Short mmCIF file of C-alpha atoms and ligand atoms in Angstrom, two decimals:
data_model
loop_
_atom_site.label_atom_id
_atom_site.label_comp_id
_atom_site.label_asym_id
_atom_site.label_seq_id
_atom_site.Cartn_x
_atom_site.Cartn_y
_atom_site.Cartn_z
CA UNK A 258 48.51 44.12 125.85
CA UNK A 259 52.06 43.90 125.51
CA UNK A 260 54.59 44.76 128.17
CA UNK A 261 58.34 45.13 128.88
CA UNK A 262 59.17 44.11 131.92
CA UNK A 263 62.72 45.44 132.13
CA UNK A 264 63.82 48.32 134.15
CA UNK A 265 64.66 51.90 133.18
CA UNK A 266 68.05 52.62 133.44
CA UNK A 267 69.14 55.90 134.40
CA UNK A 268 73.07 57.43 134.85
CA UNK A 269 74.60 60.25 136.42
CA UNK A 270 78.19 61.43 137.45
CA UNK A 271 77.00 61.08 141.24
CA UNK A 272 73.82 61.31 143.43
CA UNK A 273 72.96 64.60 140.85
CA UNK A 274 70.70 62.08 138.66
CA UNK A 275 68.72 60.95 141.93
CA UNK A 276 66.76 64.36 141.13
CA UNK A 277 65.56 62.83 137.59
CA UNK A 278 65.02 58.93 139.36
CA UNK A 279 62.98 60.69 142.58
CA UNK A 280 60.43 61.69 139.63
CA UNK A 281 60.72 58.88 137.58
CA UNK A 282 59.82 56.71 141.09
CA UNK A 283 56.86 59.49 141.61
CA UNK A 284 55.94 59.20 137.83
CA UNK A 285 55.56 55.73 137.10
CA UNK A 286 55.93 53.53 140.40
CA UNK A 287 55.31 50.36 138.89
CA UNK A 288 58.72 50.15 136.87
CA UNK A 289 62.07 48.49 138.00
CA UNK A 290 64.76 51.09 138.24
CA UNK A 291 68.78 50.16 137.51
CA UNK A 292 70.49 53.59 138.70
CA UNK A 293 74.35 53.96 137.91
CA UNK A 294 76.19 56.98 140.35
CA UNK A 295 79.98 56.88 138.38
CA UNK A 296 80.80 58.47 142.11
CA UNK A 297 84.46 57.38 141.44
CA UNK A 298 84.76 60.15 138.64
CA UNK A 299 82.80 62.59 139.70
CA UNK A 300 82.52 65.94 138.68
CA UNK A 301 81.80 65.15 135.09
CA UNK A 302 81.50 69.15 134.36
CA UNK A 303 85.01 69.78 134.64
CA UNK A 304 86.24 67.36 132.47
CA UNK A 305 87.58 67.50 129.06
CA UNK A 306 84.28 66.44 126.03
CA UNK A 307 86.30 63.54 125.15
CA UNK A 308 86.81 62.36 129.11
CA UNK A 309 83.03 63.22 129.30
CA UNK A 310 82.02 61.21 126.13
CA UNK A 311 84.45 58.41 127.02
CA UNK A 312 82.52 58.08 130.83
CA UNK A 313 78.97 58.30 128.62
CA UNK A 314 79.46 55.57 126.64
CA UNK A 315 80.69 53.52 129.69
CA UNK A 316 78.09 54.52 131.73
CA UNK A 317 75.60 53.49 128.91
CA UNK A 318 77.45 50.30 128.06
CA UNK A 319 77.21 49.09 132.05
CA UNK A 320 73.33 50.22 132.38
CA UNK A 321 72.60 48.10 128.72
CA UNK A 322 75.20 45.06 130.65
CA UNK A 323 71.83 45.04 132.88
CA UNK A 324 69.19 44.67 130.26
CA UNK A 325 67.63 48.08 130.60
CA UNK A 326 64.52 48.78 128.38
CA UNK A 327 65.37 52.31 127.91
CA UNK A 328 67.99 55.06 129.21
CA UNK A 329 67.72 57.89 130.63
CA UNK A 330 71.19 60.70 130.79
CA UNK A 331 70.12 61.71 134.09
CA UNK A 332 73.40 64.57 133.58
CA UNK A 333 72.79 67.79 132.16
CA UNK A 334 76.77 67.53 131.54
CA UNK A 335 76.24 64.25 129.20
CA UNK A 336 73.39 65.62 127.76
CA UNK A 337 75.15 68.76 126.61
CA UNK A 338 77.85 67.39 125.11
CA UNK A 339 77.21 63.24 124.35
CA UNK A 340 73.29 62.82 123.34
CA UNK A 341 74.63 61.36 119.61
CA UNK A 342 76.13 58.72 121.45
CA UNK A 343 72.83 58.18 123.33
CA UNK A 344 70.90 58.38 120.18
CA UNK A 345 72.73 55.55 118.73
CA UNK A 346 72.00 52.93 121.71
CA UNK A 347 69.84 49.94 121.54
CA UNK A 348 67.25 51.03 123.80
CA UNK A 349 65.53 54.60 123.09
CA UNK A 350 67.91 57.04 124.88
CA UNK A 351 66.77 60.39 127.03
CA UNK A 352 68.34 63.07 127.91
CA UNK A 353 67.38 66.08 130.30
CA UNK A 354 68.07 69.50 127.89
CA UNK A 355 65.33 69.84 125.74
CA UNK A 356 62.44 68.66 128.23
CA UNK A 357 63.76 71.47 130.49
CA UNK A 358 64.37 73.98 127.22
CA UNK A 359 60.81 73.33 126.85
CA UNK A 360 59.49 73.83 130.17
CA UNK A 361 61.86 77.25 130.64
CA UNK A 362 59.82 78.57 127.40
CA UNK A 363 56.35 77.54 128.33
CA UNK A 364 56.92 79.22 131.44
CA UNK A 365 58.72 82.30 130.88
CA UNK A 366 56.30 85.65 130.66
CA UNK A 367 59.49 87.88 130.11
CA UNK A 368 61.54 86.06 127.89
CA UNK A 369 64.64 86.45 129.78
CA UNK A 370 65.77 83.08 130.62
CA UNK A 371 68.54 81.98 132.67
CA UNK A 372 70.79 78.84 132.52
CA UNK A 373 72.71 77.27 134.85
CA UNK A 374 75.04 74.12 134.59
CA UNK A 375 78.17 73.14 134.91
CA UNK A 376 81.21 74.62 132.96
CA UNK A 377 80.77 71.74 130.21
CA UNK A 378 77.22 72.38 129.91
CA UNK A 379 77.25 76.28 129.58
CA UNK A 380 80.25 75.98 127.37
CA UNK A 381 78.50 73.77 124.71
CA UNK A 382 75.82 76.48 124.67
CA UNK A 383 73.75 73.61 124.33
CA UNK A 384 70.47 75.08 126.27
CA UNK A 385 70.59 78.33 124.18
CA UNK A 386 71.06 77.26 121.01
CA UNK A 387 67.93 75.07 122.00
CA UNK A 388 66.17 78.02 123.67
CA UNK A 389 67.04 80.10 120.77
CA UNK A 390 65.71 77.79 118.15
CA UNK A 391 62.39 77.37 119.90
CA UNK A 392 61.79 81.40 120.99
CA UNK A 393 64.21 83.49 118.51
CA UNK A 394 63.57 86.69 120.58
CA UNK A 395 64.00 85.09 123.91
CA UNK A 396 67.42 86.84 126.29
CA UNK A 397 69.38 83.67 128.11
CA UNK A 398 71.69 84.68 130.56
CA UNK A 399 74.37 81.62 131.11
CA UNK A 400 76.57 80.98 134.40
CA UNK A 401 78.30 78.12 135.19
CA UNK A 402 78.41 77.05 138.79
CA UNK A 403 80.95 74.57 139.25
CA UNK A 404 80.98 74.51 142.94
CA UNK A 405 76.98 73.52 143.27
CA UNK A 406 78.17 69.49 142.46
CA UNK A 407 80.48 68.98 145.18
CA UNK A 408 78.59 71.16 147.96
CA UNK A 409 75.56 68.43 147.35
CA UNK A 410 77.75 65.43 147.05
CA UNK A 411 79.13 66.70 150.31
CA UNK A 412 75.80 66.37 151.58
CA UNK A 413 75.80 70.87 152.22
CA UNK A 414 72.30 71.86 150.79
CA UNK A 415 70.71 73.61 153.69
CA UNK A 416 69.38 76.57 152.44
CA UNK A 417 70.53 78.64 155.71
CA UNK A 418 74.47 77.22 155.65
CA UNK A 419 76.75 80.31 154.86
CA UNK A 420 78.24 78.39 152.74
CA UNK A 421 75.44 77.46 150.52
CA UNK A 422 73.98 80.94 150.85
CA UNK A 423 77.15 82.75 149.91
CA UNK A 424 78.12 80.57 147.00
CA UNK A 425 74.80 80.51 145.99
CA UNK A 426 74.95 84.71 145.63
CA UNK A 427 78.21 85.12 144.12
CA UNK A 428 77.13 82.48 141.43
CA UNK A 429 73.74 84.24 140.39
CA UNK A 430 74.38 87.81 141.53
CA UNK A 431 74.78 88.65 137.51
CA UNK A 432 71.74 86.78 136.31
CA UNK A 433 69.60 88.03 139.38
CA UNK A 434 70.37 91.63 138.31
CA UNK A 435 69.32 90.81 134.40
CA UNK A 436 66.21 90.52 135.86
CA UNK A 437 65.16 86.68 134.74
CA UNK A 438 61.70 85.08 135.18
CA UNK A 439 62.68 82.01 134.56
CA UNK A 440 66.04 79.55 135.47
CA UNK A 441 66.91 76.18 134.07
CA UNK A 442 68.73 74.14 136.74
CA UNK A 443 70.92 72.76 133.92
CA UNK A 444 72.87 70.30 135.90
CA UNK A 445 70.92 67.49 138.32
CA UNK A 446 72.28 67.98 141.17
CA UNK A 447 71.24 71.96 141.46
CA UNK A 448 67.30 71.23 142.15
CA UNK A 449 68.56 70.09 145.81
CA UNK A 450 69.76 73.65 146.23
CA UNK A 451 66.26 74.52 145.05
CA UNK A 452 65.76 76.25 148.12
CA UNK A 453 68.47 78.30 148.59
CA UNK A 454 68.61 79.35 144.67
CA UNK A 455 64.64 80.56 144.95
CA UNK A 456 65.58 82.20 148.40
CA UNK A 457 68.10 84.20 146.62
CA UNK A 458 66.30 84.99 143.42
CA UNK A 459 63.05 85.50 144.78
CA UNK A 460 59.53 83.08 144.56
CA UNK A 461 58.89 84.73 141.68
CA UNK A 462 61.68 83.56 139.89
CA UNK A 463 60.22 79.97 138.61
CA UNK A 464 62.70 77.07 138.44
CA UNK A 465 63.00 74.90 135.52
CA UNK A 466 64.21 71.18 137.75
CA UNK A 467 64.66 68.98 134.10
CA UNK A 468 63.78 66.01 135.94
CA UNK A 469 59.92 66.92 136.10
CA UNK A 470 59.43 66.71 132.24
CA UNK A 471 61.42 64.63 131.37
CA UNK A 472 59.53 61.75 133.64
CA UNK A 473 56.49 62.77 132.01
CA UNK A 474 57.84 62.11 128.56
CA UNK A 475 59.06 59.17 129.90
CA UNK A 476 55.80 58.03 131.09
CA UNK A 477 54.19 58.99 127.77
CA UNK A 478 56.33 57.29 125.68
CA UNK A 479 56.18 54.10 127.73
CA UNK A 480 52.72 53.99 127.39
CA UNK A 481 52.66 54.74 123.79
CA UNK A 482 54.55 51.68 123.00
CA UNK A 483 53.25 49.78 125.15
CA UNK A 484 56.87 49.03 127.00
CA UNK A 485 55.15 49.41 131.13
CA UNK A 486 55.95 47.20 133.82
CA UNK A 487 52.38 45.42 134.22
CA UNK A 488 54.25 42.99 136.58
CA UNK A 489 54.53 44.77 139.66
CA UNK A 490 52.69 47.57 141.67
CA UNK A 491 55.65 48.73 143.12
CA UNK A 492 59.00 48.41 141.31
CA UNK A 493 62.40 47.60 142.93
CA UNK A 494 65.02 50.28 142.62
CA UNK A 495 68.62 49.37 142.53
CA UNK A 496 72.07 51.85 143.22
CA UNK A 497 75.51 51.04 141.87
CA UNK A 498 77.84 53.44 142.46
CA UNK A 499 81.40 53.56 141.13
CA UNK A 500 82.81 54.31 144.75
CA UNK A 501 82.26 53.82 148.35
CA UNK A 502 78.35 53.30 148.76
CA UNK A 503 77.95 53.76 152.27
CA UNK A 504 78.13 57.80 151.65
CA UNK A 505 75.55 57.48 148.79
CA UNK A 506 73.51 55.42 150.30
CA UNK A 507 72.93 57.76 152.97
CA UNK A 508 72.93 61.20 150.97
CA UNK A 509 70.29 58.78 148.73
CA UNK A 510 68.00 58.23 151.28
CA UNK A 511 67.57 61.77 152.74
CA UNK A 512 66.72 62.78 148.85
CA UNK A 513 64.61 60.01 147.57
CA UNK A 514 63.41 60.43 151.28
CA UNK A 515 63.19 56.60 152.20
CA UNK A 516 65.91 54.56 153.47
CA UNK A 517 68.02 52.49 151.46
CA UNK A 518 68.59 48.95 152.80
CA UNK A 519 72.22 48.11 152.46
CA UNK A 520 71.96 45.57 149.64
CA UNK A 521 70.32 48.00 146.99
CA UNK A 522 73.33 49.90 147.14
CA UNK A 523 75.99 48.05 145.15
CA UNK A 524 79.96 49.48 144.50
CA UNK A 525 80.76 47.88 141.29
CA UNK A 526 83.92 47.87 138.70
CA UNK A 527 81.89 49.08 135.70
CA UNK A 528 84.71 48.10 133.17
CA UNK A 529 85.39 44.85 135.19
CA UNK A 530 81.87 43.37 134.44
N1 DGL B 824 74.74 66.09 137.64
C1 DGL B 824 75.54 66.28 136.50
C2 DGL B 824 75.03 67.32 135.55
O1 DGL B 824 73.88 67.40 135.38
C3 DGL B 824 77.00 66.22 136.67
C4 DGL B 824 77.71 67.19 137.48
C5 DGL B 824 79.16 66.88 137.40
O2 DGL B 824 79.50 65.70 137.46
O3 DGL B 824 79.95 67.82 137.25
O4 DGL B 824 75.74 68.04 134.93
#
């Protein structure tokens, strides 16, 4: 049996991509992670597409500098608006839209589907021309929720902080009342406001957190081609972050929900090296 004993490299604007890696660790335990938090430049979503393509291909370019066997856009924002640069790496690239695209129309009994990202993501339209393609009849209600990425990397997800709860209802007061079965948390950091989204919109309201399916496809395609880790039974997981990484460190442990030693958290000069 052949293996590849490299590790999966995943990126993210900030601690949003932690979301896809907690599943990726769940998923498939035995493989080496190289995670890459660009916490310097953070919010990606309100950034121009050429910024945002610019910090992909950096991003990528840093995680290949540390002889990834794959990568993994762990940034609905990057995969919105950058998956051709992705597609044209090395290593086989993934990205989190169309595993979650997928998922939303599996699940959806109504066919009223909402989508929510940040303004780059819900401006590239993205999810629904995907959702669209896939279910021609399907209704996708779009918001962007800008303020969602800084509340988390400010470490403000309790579901009972006002704050949380009343950005939370001014954000999805239109797409509760049009009635949605079904919500794609379009940009990685919302599934830690998982709670407070479902205790707004109701348990009924099923949401669609990217990083679930795309781990699987992961996993899958791993196996398929024979690239696992048959090294180790439990893989090592290391954090480099693009600014101070005492704060992500800590904010990392509470949602991968072990505690980072302080030498897997790294602050590095991604153009430097
Ligand atoms: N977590 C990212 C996303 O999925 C980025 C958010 C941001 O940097 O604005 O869109």
């Amino acid at each position: 049996m052949v293996a590849d004993n490299r590790p999966i490299g995943i990126f993210d604007s900030g601690l949003g991509g932690l979301t896809v890696a907690k599943e990726i660790i769940d998923a498939l335990p035995s493989e080496d992670i190289v995670y890459f938090g660009d916490t310097g430049r953070v919010p990606y979503g309100s950034r121009s597409r050429d910024t945002i393509r610019k910090y992909a291909a950096e991003d990528e370019s840093f995680l290949l500098k540390q002889d990834v066997k794959l990568i993994v856009a762990a940034c609905g924002t990057v995969s919105s608006v950058a998956s051709d640069i992705g597609a044209k790496l090395p290593v086989p690239y993934f990205e989190v839209v169309s595993p979650a695209v997928k998922s939303a129309v599996n699940e959806t009994k109504n066919k009223k589907i909402g989508v929510i990202g940040t303004n780059a993501t819900i401006n590239s339209g993205e999810h629904k021309r995907q959702i669209l393609e896939l279910m021609p009849d399907a209704q996708v209600f779009v918001k962007g929720c800008p303020l969602f990425v800084p509340l988390v990397e400010e470490g403000w997800f309790e579901s009972q902080d006002d704050v949380v709860k009343q950005t939370v209802e001014r954000y999805l007061a239109d797409i509760k009342k049009a009635d949605v079965d079904t919500i794609i948390l379009g940009c990685t950091h919302y599934p830690i406001l998982s709670e407070a989204i479902s205790d707004y919109m109701g348990d009924s309201v099923k949401l669609i957190n990217a990083g679930t399916s795309t781990a699987l496809e992961i996993g899958k395609f791993i196996s398929e081609n024979d690239m696992c880790n048959e090294n180790k039974k439990i893989g090592k997981h290391s954090f480099y972050v693009s600014d101070k990484a005492d704060s992500f460190r800590r904010i990392a442990s509470l949602l991968l929900g072990k505690e980072l030693d302080s030498d897997s958290v790294e602050q590095v000069d991604i153009n430097s090296l």
